[in-house]
Coordinates of C-alpha atoms (C1' of nucleotides) in Angstrom, one line a residue:
Chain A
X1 CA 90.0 74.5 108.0
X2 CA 90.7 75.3 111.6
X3 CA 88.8 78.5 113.2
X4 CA 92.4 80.5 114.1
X5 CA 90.5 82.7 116.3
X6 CA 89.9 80.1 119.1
X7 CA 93.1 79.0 119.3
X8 CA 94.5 79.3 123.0
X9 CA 93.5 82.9 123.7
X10 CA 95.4 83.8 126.9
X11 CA 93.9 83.9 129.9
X12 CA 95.0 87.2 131.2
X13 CA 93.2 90.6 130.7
X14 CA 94.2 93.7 129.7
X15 CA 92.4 96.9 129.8
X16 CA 92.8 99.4 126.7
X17 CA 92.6 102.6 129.2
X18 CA 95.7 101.2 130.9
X19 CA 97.3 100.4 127.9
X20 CA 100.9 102.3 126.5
X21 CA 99.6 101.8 122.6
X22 CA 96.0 103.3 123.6
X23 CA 97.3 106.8 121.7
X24 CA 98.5 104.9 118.5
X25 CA 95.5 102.1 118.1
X26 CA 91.7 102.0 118.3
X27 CA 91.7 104.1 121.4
X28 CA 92.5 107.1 120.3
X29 CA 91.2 110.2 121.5
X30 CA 88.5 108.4 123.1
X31 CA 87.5 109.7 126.8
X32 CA 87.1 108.0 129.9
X33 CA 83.7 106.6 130.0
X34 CA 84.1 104.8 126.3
X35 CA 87.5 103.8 127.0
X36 CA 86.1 101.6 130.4
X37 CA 83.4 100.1 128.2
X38 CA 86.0 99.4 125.1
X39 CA 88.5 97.2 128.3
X40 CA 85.2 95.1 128.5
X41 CA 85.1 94.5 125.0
X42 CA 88.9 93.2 124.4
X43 CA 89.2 91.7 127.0
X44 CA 91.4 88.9 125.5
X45 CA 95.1 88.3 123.9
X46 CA 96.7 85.7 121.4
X47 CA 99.9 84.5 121.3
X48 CA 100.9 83.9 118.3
X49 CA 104.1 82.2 117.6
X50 CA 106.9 83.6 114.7
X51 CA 105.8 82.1 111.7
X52 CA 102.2 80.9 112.9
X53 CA 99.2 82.4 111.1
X54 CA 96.8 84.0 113.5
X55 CA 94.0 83.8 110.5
X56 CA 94.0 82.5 106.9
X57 CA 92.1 83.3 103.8
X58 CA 88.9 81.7 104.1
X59 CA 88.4 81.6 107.3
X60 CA 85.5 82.7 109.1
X61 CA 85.7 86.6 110.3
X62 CA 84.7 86.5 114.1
X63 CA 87.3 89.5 115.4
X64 CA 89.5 92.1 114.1
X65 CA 93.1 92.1 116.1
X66 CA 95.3 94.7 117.2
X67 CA 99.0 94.4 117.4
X68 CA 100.6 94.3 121.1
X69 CA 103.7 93.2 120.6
X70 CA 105.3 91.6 117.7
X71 CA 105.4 91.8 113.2
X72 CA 103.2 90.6 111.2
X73 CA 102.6 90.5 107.7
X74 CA 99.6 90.2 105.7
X75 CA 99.5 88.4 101.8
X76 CA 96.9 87.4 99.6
X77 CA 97.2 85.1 97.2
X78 CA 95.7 84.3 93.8
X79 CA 94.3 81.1 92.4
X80 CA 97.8 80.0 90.3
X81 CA 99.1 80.3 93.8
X82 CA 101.3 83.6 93.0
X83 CA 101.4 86.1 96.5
X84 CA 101.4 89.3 97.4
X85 CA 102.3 90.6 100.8
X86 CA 99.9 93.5 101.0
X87 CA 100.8 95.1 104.5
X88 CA 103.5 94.9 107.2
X89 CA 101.6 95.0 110.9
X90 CA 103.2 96.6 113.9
X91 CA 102.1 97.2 117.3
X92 CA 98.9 99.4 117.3
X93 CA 97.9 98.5 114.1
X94 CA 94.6 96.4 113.4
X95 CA 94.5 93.5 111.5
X96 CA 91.4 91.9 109.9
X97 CA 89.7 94.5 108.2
X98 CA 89.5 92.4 105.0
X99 CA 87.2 89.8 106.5
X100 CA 83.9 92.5 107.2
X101 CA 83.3 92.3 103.5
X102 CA 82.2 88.6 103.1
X103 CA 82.4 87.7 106.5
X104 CA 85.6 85.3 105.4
X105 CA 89.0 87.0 105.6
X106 CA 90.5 87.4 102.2
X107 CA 93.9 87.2 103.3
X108 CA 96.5 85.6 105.2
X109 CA 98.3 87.0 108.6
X110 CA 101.8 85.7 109.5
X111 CA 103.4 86.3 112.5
X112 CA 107.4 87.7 111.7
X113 CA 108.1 87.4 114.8
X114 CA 106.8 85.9 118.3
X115 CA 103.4 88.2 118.7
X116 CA 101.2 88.8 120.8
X117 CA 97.3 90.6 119.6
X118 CA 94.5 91.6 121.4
X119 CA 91.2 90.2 120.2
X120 CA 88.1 92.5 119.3
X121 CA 85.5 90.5 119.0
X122 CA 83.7 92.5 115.7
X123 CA 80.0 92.1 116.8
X124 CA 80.7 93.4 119.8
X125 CA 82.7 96.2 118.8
X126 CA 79.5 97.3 116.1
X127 CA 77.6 97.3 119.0
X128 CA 79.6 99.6 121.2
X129 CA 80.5 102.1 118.2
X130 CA 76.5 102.2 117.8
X131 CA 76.3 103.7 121.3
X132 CA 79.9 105.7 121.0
X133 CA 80.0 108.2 118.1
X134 CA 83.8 108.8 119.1
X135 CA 84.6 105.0 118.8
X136 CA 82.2 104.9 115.9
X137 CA 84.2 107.8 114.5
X138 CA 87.3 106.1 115.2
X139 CA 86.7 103.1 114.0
X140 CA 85.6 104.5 110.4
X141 CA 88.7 106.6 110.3
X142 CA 91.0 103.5 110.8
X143 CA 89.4 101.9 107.9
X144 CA 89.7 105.4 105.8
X145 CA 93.2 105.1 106.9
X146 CA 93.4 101.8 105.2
X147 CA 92.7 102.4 102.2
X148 CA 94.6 105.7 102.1
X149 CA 97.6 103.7 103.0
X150 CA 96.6 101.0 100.1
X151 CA 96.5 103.9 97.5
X152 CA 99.8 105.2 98.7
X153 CA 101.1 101.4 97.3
X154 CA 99.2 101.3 94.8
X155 CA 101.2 104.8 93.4
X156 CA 104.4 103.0 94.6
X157 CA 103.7 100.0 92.8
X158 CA 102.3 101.7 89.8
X159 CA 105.0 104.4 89.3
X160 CA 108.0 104.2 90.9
X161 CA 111.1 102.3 90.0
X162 CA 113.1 99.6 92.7
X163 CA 115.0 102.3 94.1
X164 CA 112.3 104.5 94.9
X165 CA 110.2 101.8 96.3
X166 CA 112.8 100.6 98.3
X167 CA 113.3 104.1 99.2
X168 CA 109.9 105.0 100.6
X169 CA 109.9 101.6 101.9
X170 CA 112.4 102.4 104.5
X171 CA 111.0 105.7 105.2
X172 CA 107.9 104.7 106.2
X173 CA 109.3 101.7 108.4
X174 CA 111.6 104.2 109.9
X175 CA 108.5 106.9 110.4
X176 CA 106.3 104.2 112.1
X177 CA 108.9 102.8 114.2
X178 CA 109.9 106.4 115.5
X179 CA 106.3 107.1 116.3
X180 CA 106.4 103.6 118.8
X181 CA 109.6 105.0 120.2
X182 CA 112.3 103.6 118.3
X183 CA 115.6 104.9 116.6
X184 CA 114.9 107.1 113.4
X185 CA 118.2 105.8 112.3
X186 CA 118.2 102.4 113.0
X187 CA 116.2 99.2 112.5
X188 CA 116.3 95.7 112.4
X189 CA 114.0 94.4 109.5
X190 CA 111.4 91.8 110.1
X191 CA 110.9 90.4 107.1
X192 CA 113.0 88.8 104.5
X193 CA 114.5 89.9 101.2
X194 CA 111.7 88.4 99.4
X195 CA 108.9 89.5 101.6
X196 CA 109.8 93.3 101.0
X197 CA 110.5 92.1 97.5
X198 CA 106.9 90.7 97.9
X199 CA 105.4 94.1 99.0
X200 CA 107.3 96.1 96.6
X201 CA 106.5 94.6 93.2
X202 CA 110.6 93.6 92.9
X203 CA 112.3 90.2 93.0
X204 CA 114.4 89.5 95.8
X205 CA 117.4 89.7 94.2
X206 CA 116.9 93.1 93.2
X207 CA 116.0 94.1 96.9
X208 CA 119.2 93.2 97.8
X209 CA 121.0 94.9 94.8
X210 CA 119.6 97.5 96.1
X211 CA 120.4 97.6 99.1
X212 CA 124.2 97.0 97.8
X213 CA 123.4 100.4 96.1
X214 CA 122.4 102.3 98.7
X215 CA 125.2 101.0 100.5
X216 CA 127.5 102.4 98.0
X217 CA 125.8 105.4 97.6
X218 CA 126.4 106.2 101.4
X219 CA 122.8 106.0 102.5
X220 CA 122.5 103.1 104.4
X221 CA 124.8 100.5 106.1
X222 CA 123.4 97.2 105.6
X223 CA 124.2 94.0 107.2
X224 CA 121.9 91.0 106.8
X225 CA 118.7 92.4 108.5
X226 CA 120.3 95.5 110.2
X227 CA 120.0 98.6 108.7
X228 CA 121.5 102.0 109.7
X229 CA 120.6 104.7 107.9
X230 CA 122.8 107.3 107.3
X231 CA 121.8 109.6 104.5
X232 CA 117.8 110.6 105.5
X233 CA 117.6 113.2 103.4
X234 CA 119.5 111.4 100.5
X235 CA 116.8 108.7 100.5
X236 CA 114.3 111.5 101.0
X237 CA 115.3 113.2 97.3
X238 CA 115.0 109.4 95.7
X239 CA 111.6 109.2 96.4
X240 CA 110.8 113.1 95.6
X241 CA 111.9 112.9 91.5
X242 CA 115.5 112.8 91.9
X243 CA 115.1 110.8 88.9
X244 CA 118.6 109.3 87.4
Chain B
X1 CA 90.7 126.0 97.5
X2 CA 86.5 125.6 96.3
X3 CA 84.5 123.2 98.5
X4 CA 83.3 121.0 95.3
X5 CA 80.3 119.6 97.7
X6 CA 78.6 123.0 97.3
X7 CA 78.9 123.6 94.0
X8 CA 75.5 123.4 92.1
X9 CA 73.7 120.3 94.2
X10 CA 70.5 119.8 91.5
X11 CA 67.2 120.6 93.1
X12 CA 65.1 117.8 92.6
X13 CA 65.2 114.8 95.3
X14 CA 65.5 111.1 95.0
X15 CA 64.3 108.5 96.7
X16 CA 66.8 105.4 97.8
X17 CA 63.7 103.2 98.1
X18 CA 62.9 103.4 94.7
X19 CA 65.9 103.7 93.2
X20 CA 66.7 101.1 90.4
X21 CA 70.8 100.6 92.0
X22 CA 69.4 100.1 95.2
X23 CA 70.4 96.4 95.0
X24 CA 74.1 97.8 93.6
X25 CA 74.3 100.7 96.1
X26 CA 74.6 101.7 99.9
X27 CA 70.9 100.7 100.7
X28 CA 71.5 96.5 99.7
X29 CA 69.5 94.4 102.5
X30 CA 67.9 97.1 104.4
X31 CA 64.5 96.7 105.4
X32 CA 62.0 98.9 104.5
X33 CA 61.9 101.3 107.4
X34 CA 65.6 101.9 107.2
X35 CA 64.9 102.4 103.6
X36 CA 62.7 105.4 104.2
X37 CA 64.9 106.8 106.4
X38 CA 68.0 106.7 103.8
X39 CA 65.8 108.5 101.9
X40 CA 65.7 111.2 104.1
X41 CA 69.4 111.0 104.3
X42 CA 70.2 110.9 100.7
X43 CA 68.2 113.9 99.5
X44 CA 70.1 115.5 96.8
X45 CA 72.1 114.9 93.5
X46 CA 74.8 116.4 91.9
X47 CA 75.5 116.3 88.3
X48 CA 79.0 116.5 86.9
X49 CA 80.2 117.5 83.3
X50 CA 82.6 115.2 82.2
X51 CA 86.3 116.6 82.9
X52 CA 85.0 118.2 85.8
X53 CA 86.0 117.4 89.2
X54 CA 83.8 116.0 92.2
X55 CA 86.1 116.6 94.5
X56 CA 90.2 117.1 94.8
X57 CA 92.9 116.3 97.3
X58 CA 92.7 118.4 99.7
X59 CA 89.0 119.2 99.8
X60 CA 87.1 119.5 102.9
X61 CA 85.3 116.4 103.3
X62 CA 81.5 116.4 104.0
X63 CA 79.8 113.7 101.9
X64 CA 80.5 111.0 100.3
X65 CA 78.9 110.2 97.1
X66 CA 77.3 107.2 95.6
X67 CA 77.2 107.3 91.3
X68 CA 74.0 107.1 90.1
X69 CA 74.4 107.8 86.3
X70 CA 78.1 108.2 84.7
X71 CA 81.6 107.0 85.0
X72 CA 84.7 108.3 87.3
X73 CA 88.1 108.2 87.9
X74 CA 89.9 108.7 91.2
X75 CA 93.9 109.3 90.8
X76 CA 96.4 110.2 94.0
X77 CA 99.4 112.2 93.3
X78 CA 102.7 112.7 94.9
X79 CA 104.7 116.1 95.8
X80 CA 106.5 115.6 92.7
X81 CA 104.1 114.9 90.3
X82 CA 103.3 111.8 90.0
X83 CA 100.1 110.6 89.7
X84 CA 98.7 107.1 90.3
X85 CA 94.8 105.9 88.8
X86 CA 93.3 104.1 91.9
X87 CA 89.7 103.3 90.4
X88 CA 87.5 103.4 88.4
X89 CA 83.7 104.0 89.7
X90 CA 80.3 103.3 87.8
X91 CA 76.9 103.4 89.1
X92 CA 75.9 102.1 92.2
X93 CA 79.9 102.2 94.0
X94 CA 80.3 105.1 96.4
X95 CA 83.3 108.0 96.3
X96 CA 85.0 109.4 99.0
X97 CA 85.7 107.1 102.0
X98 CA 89.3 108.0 101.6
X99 CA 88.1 111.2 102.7
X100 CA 87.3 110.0 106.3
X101 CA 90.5 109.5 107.3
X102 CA 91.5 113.2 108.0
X103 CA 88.5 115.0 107.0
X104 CA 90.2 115.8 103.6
X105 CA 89.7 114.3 100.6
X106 CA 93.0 112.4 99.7
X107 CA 92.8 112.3 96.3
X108 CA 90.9 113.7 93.3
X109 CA 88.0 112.2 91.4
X110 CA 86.7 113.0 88.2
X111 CA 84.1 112.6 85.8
X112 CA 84.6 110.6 82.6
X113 CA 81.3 111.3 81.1
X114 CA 78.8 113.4 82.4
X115 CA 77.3 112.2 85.5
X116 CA 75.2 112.4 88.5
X117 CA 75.8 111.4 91.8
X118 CA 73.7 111.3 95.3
X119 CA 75.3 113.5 98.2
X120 CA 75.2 111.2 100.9
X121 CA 76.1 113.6 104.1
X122 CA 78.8 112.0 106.2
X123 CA 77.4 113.1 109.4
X124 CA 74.5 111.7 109.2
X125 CA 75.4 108.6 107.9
X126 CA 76.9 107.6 110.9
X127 CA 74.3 109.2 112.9
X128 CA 71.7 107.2 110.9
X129 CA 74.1 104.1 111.3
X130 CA 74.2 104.2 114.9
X131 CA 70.1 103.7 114.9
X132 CA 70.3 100.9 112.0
X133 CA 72.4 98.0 112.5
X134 CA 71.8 96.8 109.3
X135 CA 72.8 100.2 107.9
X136 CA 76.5 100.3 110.1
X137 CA 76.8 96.6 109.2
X138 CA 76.4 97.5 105.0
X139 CA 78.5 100.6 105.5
X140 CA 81.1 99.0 106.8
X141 CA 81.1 96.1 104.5
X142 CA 81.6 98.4 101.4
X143 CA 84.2 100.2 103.2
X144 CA 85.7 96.4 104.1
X145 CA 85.1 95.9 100.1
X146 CA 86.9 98.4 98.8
X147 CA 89.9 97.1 101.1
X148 CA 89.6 94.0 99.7
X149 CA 89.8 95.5 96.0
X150 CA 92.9 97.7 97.0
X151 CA 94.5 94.2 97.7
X152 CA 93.8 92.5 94.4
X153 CA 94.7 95.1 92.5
X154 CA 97.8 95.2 94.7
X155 CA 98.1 91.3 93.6
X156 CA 97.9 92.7 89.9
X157 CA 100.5 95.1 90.0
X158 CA 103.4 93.9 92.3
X159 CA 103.3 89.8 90.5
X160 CA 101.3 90.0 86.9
X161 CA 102.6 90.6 83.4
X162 CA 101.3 93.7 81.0
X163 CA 98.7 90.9 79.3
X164 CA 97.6 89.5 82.4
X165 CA 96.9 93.2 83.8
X166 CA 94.7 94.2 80.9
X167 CA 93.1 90.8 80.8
X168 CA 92.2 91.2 84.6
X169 CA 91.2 95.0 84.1
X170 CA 89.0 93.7 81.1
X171 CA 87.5 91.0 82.9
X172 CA 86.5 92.9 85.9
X173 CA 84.9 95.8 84.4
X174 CA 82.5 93.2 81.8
X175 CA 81.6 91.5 85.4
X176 CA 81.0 94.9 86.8
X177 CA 78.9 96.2 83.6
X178 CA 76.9 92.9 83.5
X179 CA 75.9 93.2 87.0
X180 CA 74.1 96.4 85.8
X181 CA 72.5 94.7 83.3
X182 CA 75.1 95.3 80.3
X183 CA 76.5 93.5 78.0
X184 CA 79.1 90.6 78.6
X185 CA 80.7 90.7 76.0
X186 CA 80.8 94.2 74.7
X187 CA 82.0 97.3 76.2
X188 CA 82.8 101.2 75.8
X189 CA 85.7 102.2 77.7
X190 CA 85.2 105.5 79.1
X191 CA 88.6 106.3 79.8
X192 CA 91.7 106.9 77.8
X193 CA 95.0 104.1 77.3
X194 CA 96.9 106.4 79.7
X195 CA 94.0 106.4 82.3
X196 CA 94.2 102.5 81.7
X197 CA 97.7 102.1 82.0
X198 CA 98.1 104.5 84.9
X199 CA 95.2 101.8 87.0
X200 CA 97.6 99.2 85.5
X201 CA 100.9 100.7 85.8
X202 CA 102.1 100.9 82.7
X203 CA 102.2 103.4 80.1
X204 CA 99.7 103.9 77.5
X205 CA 101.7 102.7 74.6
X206 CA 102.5 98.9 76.0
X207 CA 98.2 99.0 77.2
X208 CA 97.9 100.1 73.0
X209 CA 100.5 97.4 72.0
X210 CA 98.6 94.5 74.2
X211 CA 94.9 95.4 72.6
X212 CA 96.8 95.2 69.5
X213 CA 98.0 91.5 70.8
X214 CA 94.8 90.8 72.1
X215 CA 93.2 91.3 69.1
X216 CA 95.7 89.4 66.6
X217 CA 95.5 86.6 68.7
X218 CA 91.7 86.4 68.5
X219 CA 90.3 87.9 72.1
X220 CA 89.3 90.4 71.4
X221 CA 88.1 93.1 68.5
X222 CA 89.3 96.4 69.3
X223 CA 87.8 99.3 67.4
X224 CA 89.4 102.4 69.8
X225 CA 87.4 102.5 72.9
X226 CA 84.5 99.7 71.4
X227 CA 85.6 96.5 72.6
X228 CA 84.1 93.5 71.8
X229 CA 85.4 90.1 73.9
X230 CA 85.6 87.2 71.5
X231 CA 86.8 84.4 73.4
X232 CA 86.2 85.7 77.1
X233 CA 87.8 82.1 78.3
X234 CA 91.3 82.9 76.9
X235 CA 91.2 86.0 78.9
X236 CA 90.3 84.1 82.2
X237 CA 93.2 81.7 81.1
X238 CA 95.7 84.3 80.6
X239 CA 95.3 85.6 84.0
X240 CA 95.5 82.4 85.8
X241 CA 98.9 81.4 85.1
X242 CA 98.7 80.0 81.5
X243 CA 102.6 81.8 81.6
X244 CA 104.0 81.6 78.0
Chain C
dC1 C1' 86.4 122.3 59.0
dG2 C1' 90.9 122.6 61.3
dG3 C1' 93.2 122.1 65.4
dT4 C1' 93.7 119.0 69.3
dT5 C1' 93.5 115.0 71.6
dT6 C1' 93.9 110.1 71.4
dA7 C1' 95.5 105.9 69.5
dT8 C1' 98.7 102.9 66.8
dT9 C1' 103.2 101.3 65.5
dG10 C1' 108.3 100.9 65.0
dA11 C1' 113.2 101.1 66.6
dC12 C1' 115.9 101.2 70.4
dA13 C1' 117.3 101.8 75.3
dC14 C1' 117.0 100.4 79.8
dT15 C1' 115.3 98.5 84.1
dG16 C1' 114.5 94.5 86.4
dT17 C1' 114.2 89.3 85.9
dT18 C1' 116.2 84.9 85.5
dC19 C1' 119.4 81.6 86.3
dA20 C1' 123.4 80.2 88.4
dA21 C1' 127.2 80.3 91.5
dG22 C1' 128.9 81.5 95.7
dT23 C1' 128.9 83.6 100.5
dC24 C1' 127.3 84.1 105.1
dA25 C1' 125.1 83.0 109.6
dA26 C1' 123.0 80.0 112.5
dG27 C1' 121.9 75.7 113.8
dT28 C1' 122.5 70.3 114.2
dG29 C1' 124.5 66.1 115.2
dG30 C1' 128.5 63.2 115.4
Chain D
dC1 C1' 134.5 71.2 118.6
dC2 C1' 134.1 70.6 113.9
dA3 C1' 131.9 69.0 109.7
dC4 C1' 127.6 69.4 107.7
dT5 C1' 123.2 71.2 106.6
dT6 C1' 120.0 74.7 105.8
dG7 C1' 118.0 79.1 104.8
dA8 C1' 118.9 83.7 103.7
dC9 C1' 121.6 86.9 101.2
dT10 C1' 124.8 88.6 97.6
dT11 C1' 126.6 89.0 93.1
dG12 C1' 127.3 88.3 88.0
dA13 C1' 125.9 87.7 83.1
dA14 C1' 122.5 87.0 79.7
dC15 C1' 117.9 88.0 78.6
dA16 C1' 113.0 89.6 78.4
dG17 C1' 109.6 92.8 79.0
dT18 C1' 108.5 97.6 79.2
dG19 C1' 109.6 102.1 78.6
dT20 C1' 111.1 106.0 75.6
dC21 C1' 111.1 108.6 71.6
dA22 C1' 109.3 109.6 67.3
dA23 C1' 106.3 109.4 63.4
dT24 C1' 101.8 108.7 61.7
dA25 C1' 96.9 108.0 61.6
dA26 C1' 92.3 108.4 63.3
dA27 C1' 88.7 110.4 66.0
dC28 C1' 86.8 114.2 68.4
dC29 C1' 85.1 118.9 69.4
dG30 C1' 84.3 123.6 69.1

DNA sequence: CGGTTTATTGACACTGTTCAAGTCAAGTGG
DNA sequence: CCACTTGACTTGAACAGTGTCAATAAACCG
């Protein structure tokens, strides 16, 4: 099993105080001084290419990753080889929280798209969060946020029905692209049918169905992976108990 | 809205470094003098009647908690009324890190029979954690941890099957219990079939129906909450993939 | 005890899956 | 440039697994 972390870092830096993501990723709210000591600390970036995994289940857990540019997702997988995706990563999110635990990482991250992260070396980072209680702080509510998120699926997966899910899917996509700048209205998905069908507990046919519904319904205008969306506040009332 | 961390903390102090969990519980692997110095940190318990709450959505949060005697629950709700079971906690695992995230509590956790928990103050935890390296590096492996689990049970309810949920839920609380020295192979649920099918995502009569299956078909004997595994490898066999 | 909560079970409805066929978009190679 | 291939998507029809509603039984608690 190859050691996805040493593959071809780039050779360039790139300084987290200088950085356009620094108010939506591990730099937040920091202040001068800790942000000059975090540049030395990731002071690399991967390529990673679409479809290419930049780590694997199993492997060893060297560095966590934040998004610069680029989709990933992130899937585990259990033993009778049925797969999960668990998370959709865009840029300023951190990836490779799972691997802490056992010092392996328990899941798989595929590049969607051509990607590029930059690599925090995790021993490092402990070290420097030891001396900076903001980073330190930071750091801890990044993970809270994790798992926060994860109960957030866990309630979709648990209680909602496919056009709900597919429903808050969207929302949330739309909500975290508009904080990076984008359209609140319109998108260009990622990921396929059956990799939100994946996330969402549904089979892909009944992600597209779906979508054919909301299209109907005059909520969205769908075609292939673009999505417009034209009814915010319809999909809004379909996640809120609009029920039938 | 009641700070639940101030309510009633019980006078009498414990000691981390002579606790019986300690090998269960925040302090695994430390070394002696960072043992002593948890104890300082950890100086108070809390008891809680079963039905009560420890803390709710919304909360201020403070402390987290690690269970030292007892059995919880922690749900999330959304605005319109649903509500999602997210865990189950016995001895030894720790409540609250959702909490970090936005210095509320994000969701509510209560008391399935009368408990006690340790106050673990949240501030100087990371204080504490930014002298011990072993201490940050344990902290942040059960936050990594609980991750991890947010995945699997992910995994469980977006690709397995009503008997394959409960076989999984069954088989990870007898692995839990034995590591505390219980039983393998018999068990008192604490919590009621909705509670189950709520963590499972489904409802209370299809969890009722599949012990009823369970049973006929010689897993299990199921006398209301007393469960007693008969053939524990059928169980393992229904979760990985023995479909049909 | 007696009322309340919890659990079991049946009949039936419904959501989402399965399987299969067909469409669409984007290459690929002759 | 067109025929062909391939992967992703859409759609229909039959079906299976859960959910819903309701009636009953058992256990629990004050």
């Amino acid at each position: 099993m190859t050691d996805a972390t040493q593959l071809k870092p780039d050779a360039f830096k790139v300084a987290c105080s200088s950085c356009n993501l620094r108010e939506l990723c591990l730099p937040v709210g920091l202040a001068r001084p800790d942000l000059e000591r975090l540049d030395a600390l990731v002071a690399t970036r991967r390529s990673v290419a679409r479809g290419d995994m930049l780590f694997r289940a199993g492997d060893a857990f060297q560095s966590l990753y934040a998004v610069r540019t680029g989709f990933f997702k992130t899937c585990v997988s259990s033993e009778d080889g049925r797969d999960q995706v668990t998370g959709f990563q865009m840029a300023g999110e951190l990836l490779g929280l799972d691997g802490i635990s056992n010092d392996r990482h328990s899941c798989d991250a595929v590049a969607l798209e051509d990607s590029q992260v930059c690599i925090i070396p995790y021993g490092q980072l402990e070290s420097l969060s030891r001396e900076f209680t903001d980073l330190q702080h930071q750091f801890h509510k990044i993970m809270s946020r994790e798992i926060v998120r994860d109960h957030g699926v866990m309630l979709l997966l648990g209680s909602m029905r496919a056009e709900e899910r597919l429903a808050a899917f969207l929302m949330n996509l739309t909500q975290r692209l508009q904080a990076r700048g984008f359209s609140a209205s319109s998108l260009i998905l990622r990921m396929t049918r059956e990799e939100i069908g994946s996330y969402l507990g549904l089979k892909l046919e009944t992600v597209s169905r779906t979508f054919s519904k909301f299209q109907d319904d005059g909520l969205l205008e769908v075609k292939q992976r673009h999505i417009r969306i034209i009814d915010q506040d319809g999909l809004q009332q379909l996640i809120n108990g609009a029920h039938c």
